[in-house]
PDB file with one MODEL, atoms N, CA, C and O in Angstrom:
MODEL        1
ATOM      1  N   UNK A   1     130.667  32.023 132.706  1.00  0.00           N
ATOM      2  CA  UNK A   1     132.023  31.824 133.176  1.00  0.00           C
ATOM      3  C   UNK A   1     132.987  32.751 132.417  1.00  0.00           C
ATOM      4  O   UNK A   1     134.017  33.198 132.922  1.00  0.00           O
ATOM      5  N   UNK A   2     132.525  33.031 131.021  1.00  0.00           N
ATOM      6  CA  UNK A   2     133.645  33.804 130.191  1.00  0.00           C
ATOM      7  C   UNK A   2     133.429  35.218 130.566  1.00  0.00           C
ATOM      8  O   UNK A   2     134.481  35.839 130.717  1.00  0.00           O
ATOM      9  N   UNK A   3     132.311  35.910 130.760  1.00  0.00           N
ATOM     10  CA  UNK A   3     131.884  37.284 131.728  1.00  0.00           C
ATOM     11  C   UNK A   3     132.316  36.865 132.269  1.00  0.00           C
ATOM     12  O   UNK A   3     133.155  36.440 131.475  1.00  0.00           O
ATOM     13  N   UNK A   4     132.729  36.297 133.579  1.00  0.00           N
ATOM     14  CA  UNK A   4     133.513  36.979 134.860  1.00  0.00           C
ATOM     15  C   UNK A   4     134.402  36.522 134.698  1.00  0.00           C
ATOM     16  O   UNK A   4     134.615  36.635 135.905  1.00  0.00           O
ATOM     17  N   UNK A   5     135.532  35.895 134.240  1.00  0.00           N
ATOM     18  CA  UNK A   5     136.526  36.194 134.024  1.00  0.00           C
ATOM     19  C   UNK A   5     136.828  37.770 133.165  1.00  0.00           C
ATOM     20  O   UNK A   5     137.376  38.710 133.740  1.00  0.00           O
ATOM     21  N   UNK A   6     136.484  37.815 132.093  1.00  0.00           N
ATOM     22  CA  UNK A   6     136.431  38.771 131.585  1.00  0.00           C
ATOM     23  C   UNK A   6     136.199  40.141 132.573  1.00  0.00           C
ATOM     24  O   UNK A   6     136.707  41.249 132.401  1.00  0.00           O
ATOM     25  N   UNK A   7     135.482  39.813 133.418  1.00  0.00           N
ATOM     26  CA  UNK A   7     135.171  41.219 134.225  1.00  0.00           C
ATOM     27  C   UNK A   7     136.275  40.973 135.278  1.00  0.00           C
ATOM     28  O   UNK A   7     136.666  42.024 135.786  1.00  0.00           O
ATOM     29  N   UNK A   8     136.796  40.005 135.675  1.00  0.00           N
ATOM     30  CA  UNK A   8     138.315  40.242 136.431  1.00  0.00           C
ATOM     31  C   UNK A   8     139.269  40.447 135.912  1.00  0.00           C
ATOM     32  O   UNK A   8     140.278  40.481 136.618  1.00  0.00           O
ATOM     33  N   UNK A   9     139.362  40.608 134.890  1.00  0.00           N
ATOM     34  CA  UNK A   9     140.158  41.115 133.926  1.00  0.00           C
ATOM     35  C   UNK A   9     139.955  42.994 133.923  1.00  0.00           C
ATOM     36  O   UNK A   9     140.848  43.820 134.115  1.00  0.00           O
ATOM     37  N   UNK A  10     138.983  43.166 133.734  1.00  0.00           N
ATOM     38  CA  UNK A  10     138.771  43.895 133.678  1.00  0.00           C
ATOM     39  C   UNK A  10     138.530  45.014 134.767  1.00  0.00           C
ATOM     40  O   UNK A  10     138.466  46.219 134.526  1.00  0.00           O
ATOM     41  N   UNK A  11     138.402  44.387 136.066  1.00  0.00           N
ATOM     42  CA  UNK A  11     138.754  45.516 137.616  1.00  0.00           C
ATOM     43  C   UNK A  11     140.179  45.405 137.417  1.00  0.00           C
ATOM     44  O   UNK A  11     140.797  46.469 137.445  1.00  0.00           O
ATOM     45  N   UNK A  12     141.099  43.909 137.144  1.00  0.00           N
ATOM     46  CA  UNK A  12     142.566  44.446 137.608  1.00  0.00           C
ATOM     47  C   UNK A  12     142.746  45.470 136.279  1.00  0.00           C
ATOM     48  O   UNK A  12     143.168  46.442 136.905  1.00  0.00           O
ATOM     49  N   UNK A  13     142.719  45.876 135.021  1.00  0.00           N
ATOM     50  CA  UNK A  13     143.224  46.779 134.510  1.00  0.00           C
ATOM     51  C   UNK A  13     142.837  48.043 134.800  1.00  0.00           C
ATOM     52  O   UNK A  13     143.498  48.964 134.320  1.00  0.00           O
ATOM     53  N   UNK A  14     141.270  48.435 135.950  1.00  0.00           N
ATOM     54  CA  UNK A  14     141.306  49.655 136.166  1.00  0.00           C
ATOM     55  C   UNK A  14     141.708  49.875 137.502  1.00  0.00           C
ATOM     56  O   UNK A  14     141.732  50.993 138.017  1.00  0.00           O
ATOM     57  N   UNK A  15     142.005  48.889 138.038  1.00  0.00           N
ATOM     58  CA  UNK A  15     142.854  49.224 139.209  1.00  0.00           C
ATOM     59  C   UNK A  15     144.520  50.162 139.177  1.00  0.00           C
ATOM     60  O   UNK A  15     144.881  51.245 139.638  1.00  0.00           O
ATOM     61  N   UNK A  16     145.236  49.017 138.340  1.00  0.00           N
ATOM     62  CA  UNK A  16     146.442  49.044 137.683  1.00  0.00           C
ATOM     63  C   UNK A  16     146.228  50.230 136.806  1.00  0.00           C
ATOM     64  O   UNK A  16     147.350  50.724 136.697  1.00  0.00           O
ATOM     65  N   UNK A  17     145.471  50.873 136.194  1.00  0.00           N
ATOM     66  CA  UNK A  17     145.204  51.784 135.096  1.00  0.00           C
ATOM     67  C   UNK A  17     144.422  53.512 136.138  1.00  0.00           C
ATOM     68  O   UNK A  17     144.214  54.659 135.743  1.00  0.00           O
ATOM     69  N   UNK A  18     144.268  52.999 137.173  1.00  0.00           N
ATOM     70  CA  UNK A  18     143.984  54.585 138.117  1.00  0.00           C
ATOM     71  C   UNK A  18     145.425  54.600 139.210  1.00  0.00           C
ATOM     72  O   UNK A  18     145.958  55.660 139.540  1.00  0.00           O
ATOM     73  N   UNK A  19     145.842  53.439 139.609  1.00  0.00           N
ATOM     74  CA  UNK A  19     147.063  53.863 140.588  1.00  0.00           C
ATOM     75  C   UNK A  19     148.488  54.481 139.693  1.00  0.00           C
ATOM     76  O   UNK A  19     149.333  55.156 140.279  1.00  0.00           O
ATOM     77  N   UNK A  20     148.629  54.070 137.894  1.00  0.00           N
ATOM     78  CA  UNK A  20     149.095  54.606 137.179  1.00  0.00           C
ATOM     79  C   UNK A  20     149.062  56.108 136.901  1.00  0.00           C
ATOM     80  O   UNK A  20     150.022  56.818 136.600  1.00  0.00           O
ATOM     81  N   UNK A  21     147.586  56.518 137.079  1.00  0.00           N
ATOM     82  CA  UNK A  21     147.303  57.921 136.466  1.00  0.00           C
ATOM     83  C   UNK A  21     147.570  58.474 137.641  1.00  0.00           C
ATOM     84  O   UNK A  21     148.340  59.433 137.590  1.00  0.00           O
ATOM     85  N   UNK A  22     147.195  58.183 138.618  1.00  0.00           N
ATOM     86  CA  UNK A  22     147.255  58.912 140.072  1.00  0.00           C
ATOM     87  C   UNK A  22     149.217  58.908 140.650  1.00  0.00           C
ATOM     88  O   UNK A  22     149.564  59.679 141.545  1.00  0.00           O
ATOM     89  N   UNK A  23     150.296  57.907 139.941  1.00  0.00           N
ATOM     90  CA  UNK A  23     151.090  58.254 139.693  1.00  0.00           C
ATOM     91  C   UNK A  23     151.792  59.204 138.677  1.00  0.00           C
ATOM     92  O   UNK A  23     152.698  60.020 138.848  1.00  0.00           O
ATOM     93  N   UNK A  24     151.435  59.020 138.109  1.00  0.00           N
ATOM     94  CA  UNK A  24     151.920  60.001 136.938  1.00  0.00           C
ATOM     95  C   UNK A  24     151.304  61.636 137.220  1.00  0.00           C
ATOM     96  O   UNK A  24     151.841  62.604 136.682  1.00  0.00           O
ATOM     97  N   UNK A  25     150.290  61.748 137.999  1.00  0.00           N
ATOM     98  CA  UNK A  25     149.793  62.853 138.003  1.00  0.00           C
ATOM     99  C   UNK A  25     150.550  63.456 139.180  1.00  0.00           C
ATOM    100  O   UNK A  25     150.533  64.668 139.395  1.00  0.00           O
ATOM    101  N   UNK A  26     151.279  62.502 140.012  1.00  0.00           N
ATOM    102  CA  UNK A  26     152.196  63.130 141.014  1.00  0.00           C
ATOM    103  C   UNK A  26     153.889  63.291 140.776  1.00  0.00           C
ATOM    104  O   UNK A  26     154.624  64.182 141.201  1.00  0.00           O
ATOM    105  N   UNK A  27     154.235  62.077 139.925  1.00  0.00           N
ATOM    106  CA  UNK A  27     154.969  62.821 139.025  1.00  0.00           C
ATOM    107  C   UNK A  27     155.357  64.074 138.243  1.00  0.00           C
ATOM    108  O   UNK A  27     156.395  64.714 138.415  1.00  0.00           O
ATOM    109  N   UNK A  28     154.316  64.365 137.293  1.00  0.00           N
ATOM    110  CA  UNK A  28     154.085  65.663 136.491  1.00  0.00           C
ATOM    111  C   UNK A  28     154.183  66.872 137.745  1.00  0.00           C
ATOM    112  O   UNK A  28     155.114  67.676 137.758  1.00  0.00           O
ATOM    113  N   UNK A  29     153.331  66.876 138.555  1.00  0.00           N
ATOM    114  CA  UNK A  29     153.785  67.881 139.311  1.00  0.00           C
ATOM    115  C   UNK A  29     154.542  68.230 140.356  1.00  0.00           C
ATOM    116  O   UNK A  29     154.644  69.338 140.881  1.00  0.00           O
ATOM    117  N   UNK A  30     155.161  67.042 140.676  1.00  0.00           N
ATOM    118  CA  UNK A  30     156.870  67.431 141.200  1.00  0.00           C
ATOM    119  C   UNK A  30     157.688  68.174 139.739  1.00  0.00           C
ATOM    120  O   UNK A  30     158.430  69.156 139.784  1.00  0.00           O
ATOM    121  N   UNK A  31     157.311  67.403 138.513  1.00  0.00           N
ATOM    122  CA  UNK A  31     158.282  68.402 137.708  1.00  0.00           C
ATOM    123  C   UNK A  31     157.787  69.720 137.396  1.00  0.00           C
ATOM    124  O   UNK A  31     158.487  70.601 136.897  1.00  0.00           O
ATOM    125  N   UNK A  32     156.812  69.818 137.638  1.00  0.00           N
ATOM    126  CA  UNK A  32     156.597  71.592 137.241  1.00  0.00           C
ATOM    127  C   UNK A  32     157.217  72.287 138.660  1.00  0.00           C
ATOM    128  O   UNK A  32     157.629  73.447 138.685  1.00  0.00           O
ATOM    129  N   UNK A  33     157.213  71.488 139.702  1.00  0.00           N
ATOM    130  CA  UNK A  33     157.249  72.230 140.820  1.00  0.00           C
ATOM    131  C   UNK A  33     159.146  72.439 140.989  1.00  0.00           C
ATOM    132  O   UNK A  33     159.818  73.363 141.447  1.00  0.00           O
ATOM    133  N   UNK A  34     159.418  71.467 140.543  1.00  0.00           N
ATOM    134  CA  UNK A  34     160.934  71.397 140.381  1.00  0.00           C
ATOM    135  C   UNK A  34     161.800  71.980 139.041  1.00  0.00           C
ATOM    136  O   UNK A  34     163.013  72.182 138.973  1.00  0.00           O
ATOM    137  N   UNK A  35     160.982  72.138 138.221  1.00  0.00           N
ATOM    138  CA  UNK A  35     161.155  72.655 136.548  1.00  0.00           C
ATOM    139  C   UNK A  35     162.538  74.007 137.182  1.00  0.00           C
ATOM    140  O   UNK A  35     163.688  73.976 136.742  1.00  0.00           O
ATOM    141  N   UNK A  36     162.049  75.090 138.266  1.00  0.00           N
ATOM    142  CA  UNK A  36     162.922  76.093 138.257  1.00  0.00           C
ATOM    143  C   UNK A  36     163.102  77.296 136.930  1.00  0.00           C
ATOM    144  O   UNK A  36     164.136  77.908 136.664  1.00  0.00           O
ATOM    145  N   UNK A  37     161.598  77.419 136.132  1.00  0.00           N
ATOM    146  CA  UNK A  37     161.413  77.995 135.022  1.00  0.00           C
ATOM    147  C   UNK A  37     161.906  77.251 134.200  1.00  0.00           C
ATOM    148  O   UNK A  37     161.988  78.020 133.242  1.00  0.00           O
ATOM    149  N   UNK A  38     162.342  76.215 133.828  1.00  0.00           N
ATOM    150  CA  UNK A  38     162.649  75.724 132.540  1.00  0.00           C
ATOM    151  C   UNK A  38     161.400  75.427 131.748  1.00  0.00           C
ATOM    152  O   UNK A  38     160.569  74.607 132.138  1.00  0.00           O
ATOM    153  N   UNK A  39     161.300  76.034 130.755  1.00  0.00           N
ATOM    154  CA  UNK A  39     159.755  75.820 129.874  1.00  0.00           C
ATOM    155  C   UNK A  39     159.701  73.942 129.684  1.00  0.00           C
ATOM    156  O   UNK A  39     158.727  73.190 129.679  1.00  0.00           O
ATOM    157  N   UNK A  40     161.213  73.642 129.540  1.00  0.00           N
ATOM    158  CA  UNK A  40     161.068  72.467 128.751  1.00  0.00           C
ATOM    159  C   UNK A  40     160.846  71.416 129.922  1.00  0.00           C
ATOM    160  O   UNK A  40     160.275  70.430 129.453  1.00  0.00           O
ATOM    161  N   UNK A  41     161.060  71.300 131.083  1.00  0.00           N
ATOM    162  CA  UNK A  41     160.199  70.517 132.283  1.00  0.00           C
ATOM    163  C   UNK A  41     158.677  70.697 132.323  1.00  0.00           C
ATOM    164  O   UNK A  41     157.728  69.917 132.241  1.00  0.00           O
ATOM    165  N   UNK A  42     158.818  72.172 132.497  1.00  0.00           N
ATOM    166  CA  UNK A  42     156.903  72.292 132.530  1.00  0.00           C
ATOM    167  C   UNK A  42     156.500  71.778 131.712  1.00  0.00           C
ATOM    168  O   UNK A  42     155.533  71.096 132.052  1.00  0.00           O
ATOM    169  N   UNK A  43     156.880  71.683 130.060  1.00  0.00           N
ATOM    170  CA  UNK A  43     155.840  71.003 129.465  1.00  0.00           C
ATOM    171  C   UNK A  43     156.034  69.435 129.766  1.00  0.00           C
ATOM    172  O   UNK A  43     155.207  68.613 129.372  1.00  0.00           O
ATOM    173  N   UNK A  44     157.227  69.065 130.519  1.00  0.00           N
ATOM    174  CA  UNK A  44     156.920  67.491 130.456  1.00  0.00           C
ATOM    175  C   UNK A  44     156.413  67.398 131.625  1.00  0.00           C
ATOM    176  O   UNK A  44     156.068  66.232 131.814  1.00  0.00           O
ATOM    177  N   UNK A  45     156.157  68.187 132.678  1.00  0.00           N
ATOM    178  CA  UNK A  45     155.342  68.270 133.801  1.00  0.00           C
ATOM    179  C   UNK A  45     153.690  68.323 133.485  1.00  0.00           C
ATOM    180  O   UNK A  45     152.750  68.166 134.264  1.00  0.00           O
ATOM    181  N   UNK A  46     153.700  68.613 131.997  1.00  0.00           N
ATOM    182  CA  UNK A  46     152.383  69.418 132.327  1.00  0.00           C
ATOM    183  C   UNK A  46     151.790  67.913 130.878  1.00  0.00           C
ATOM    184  O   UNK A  46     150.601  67.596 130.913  1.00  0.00           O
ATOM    185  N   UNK A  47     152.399  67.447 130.175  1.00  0.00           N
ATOM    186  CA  UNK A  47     152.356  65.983 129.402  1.00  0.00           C
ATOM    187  C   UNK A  47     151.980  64.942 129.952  1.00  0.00           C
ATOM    188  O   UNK A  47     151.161  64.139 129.505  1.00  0.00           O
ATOM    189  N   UNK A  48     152.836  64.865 131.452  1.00  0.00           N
ATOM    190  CA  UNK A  48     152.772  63.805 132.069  1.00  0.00           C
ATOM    191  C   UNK A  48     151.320  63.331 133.057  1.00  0.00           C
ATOM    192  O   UNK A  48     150.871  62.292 133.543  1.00  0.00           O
ATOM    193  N   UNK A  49     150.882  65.014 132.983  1.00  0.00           N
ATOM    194  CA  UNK A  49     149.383  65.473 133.786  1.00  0.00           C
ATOM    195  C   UNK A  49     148.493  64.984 132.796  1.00  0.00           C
ATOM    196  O   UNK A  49     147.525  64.339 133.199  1.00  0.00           O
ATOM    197  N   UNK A  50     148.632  65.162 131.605  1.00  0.00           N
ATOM    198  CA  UNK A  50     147.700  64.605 130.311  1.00  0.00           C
ATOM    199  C   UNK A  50     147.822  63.795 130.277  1.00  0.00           C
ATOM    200  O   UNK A  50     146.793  63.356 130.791  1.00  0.00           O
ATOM    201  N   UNK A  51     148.541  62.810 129.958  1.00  0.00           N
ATOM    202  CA  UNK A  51     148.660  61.468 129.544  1.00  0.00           C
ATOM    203  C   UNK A  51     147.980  60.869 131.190  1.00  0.00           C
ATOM    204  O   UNK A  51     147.334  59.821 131.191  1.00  0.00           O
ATOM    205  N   UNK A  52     148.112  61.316 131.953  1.00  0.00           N
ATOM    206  CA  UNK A  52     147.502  60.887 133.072  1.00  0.00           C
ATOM    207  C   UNK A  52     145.657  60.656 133.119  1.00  0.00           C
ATOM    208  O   UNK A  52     144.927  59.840 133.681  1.00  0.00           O
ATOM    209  N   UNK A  53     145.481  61.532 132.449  1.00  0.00           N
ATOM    210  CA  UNK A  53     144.122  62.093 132.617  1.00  0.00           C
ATOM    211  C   UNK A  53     143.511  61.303 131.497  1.00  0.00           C
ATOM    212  O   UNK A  53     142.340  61.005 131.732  1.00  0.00           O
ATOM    213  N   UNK A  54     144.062  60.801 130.127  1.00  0.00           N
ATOM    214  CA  UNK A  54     144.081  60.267 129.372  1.00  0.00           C
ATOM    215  C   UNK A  54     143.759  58.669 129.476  1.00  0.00           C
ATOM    216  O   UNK A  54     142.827  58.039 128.975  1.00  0.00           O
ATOM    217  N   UNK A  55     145.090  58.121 130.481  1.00  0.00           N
ATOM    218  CA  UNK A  55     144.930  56.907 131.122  1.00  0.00           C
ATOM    219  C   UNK A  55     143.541  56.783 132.267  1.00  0.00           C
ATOM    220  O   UNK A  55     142.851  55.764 132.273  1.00  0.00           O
ATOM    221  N   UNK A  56     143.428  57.256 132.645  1.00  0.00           N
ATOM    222  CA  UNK A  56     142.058  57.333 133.260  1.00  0.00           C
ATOM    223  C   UNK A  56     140.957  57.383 132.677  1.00  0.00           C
ATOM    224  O   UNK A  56     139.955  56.901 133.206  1.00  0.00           O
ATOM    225  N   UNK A  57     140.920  57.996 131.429  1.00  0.00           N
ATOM    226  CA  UNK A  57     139.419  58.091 130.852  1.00  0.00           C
ATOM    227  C   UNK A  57     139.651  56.610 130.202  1.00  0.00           C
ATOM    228  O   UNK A  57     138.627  55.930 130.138  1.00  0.00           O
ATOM    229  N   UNK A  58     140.762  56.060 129.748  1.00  0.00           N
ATOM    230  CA  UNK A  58     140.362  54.847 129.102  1.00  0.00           C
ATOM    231  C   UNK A  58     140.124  53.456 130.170  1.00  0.00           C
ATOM    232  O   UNK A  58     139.569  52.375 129.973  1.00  0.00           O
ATOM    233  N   UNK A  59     140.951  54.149 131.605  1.00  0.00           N
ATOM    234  CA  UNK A  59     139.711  53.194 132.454  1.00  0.00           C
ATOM    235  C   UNK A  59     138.656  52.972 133.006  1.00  0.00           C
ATOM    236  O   UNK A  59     138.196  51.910 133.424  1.00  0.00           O
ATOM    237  N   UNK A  60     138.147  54.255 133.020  1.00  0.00           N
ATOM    238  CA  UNK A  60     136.650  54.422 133.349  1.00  0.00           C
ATOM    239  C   UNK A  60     135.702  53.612 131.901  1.00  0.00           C
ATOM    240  O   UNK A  60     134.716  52.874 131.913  1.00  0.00           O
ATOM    241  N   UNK A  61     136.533  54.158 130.770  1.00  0.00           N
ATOM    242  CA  UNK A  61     136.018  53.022 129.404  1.00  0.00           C
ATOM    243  C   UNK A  61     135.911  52.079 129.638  1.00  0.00           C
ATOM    244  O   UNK A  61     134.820  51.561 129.873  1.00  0.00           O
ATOM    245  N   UNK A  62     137.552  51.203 129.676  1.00  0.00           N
ATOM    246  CA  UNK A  62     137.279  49.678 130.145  1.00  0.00           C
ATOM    247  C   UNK A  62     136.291  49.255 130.937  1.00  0.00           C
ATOM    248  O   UNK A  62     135.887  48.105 130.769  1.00  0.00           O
ATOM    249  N   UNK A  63     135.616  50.198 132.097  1.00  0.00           N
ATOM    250  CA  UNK A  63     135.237  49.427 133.509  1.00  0.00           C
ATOM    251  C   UNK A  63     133.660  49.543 132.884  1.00  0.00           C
ATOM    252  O   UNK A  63     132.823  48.889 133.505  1.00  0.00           O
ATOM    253  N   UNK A  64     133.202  50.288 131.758  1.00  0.00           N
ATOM    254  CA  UNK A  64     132.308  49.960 131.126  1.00  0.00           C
ATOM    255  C   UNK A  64     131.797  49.110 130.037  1.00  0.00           C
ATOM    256  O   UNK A  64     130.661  48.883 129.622  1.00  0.00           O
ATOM    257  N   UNK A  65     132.866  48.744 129.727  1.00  0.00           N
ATOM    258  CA  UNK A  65     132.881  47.589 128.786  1.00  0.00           C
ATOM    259  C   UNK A  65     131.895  46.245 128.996  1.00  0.00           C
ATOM    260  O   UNK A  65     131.200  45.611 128.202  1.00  0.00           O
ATOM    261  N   UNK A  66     132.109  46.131 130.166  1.00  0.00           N
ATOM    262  CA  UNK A  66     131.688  44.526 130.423  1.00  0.00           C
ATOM    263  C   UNK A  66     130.103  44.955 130.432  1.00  0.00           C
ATOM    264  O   UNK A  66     129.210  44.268 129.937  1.00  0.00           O
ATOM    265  N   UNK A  67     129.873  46.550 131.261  1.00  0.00           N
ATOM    266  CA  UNK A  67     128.591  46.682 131.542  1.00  0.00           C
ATOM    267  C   UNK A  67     127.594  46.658 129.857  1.00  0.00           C
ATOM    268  O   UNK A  67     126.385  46.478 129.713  1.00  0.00           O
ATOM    269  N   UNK A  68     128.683  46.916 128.773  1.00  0.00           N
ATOM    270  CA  UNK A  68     127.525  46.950 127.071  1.00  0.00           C
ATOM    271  C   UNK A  68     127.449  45.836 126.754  1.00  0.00           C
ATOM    272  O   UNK A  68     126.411  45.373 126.281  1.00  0.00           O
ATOM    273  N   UNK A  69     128.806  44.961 126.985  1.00  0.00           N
ATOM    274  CA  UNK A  69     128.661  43.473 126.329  1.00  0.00           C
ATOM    275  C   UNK A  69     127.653  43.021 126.901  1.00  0.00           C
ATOM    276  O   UNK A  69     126.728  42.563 126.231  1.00  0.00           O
ATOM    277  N   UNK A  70     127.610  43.056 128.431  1.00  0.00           N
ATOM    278  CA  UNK A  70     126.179  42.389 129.168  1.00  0.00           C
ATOM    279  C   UNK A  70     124.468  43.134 128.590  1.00  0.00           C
ATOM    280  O   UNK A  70     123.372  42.578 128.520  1.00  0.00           O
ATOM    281  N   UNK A  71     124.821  44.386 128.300  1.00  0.00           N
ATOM    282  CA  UNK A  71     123.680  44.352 127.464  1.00  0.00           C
ATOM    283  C   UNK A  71     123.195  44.252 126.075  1.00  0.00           C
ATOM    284  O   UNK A  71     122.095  44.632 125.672  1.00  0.00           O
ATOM    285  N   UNK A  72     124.333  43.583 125.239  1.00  0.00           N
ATOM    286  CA  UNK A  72     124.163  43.367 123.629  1.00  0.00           C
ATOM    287  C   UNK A  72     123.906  42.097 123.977  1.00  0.00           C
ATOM    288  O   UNK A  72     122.795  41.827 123.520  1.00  0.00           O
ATOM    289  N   UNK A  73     124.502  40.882 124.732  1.00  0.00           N
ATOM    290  CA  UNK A  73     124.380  39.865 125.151  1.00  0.00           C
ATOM    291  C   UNK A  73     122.891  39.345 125.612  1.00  0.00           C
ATOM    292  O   UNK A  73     122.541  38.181 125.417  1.00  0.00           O
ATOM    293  N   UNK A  74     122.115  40.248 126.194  1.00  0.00           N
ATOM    294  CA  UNK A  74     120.512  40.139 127.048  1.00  0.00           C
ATOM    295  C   UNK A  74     121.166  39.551 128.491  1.00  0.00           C
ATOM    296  O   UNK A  74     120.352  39.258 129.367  1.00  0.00           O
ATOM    297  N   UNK A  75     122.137  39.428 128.682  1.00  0.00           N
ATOM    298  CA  UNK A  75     122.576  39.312 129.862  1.00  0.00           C
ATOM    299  C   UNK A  75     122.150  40.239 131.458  1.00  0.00           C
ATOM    300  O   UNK A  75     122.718  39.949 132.511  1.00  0.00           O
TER     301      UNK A  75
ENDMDL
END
């Protein structure tokens, strides 16, 4: 019972944690696209693409999580 809760816990944060990155990654590049040469947009255009990419690798982490506990567990 405490695994699956735990693992619904754990789809809604990579749900919530890829429609984030997949925002932010459309964000970032409206501002480079809108920057108009300003260096100092591009780099927050081009930050906002990282931190994106960033948030994603730590949900592909999370969404593995449950899969090690279930095997330290013998689950």
């Amino acid at each position: 019972c405490l695994l699956n809760t735990f693992n619904g816990v754990v789809d809604w944060l990579f749900t919530i944690l890829v429609v984030l990155a997949v925002f932010l990654t459309i964000l970032g590049a409206i501002m480079i696209m809108m920057a108009g040469g300003a260096a100092e947009k591009v780099t927050n255009g081009k930050n906002y693409i990282l931190y994106a990419a960033i948030g994603l690798a730590v949900a592909f982490l999370a969404r593995a999580v449950p899969g090690v506990i279930k095997s330290i567990m013998g689950f």
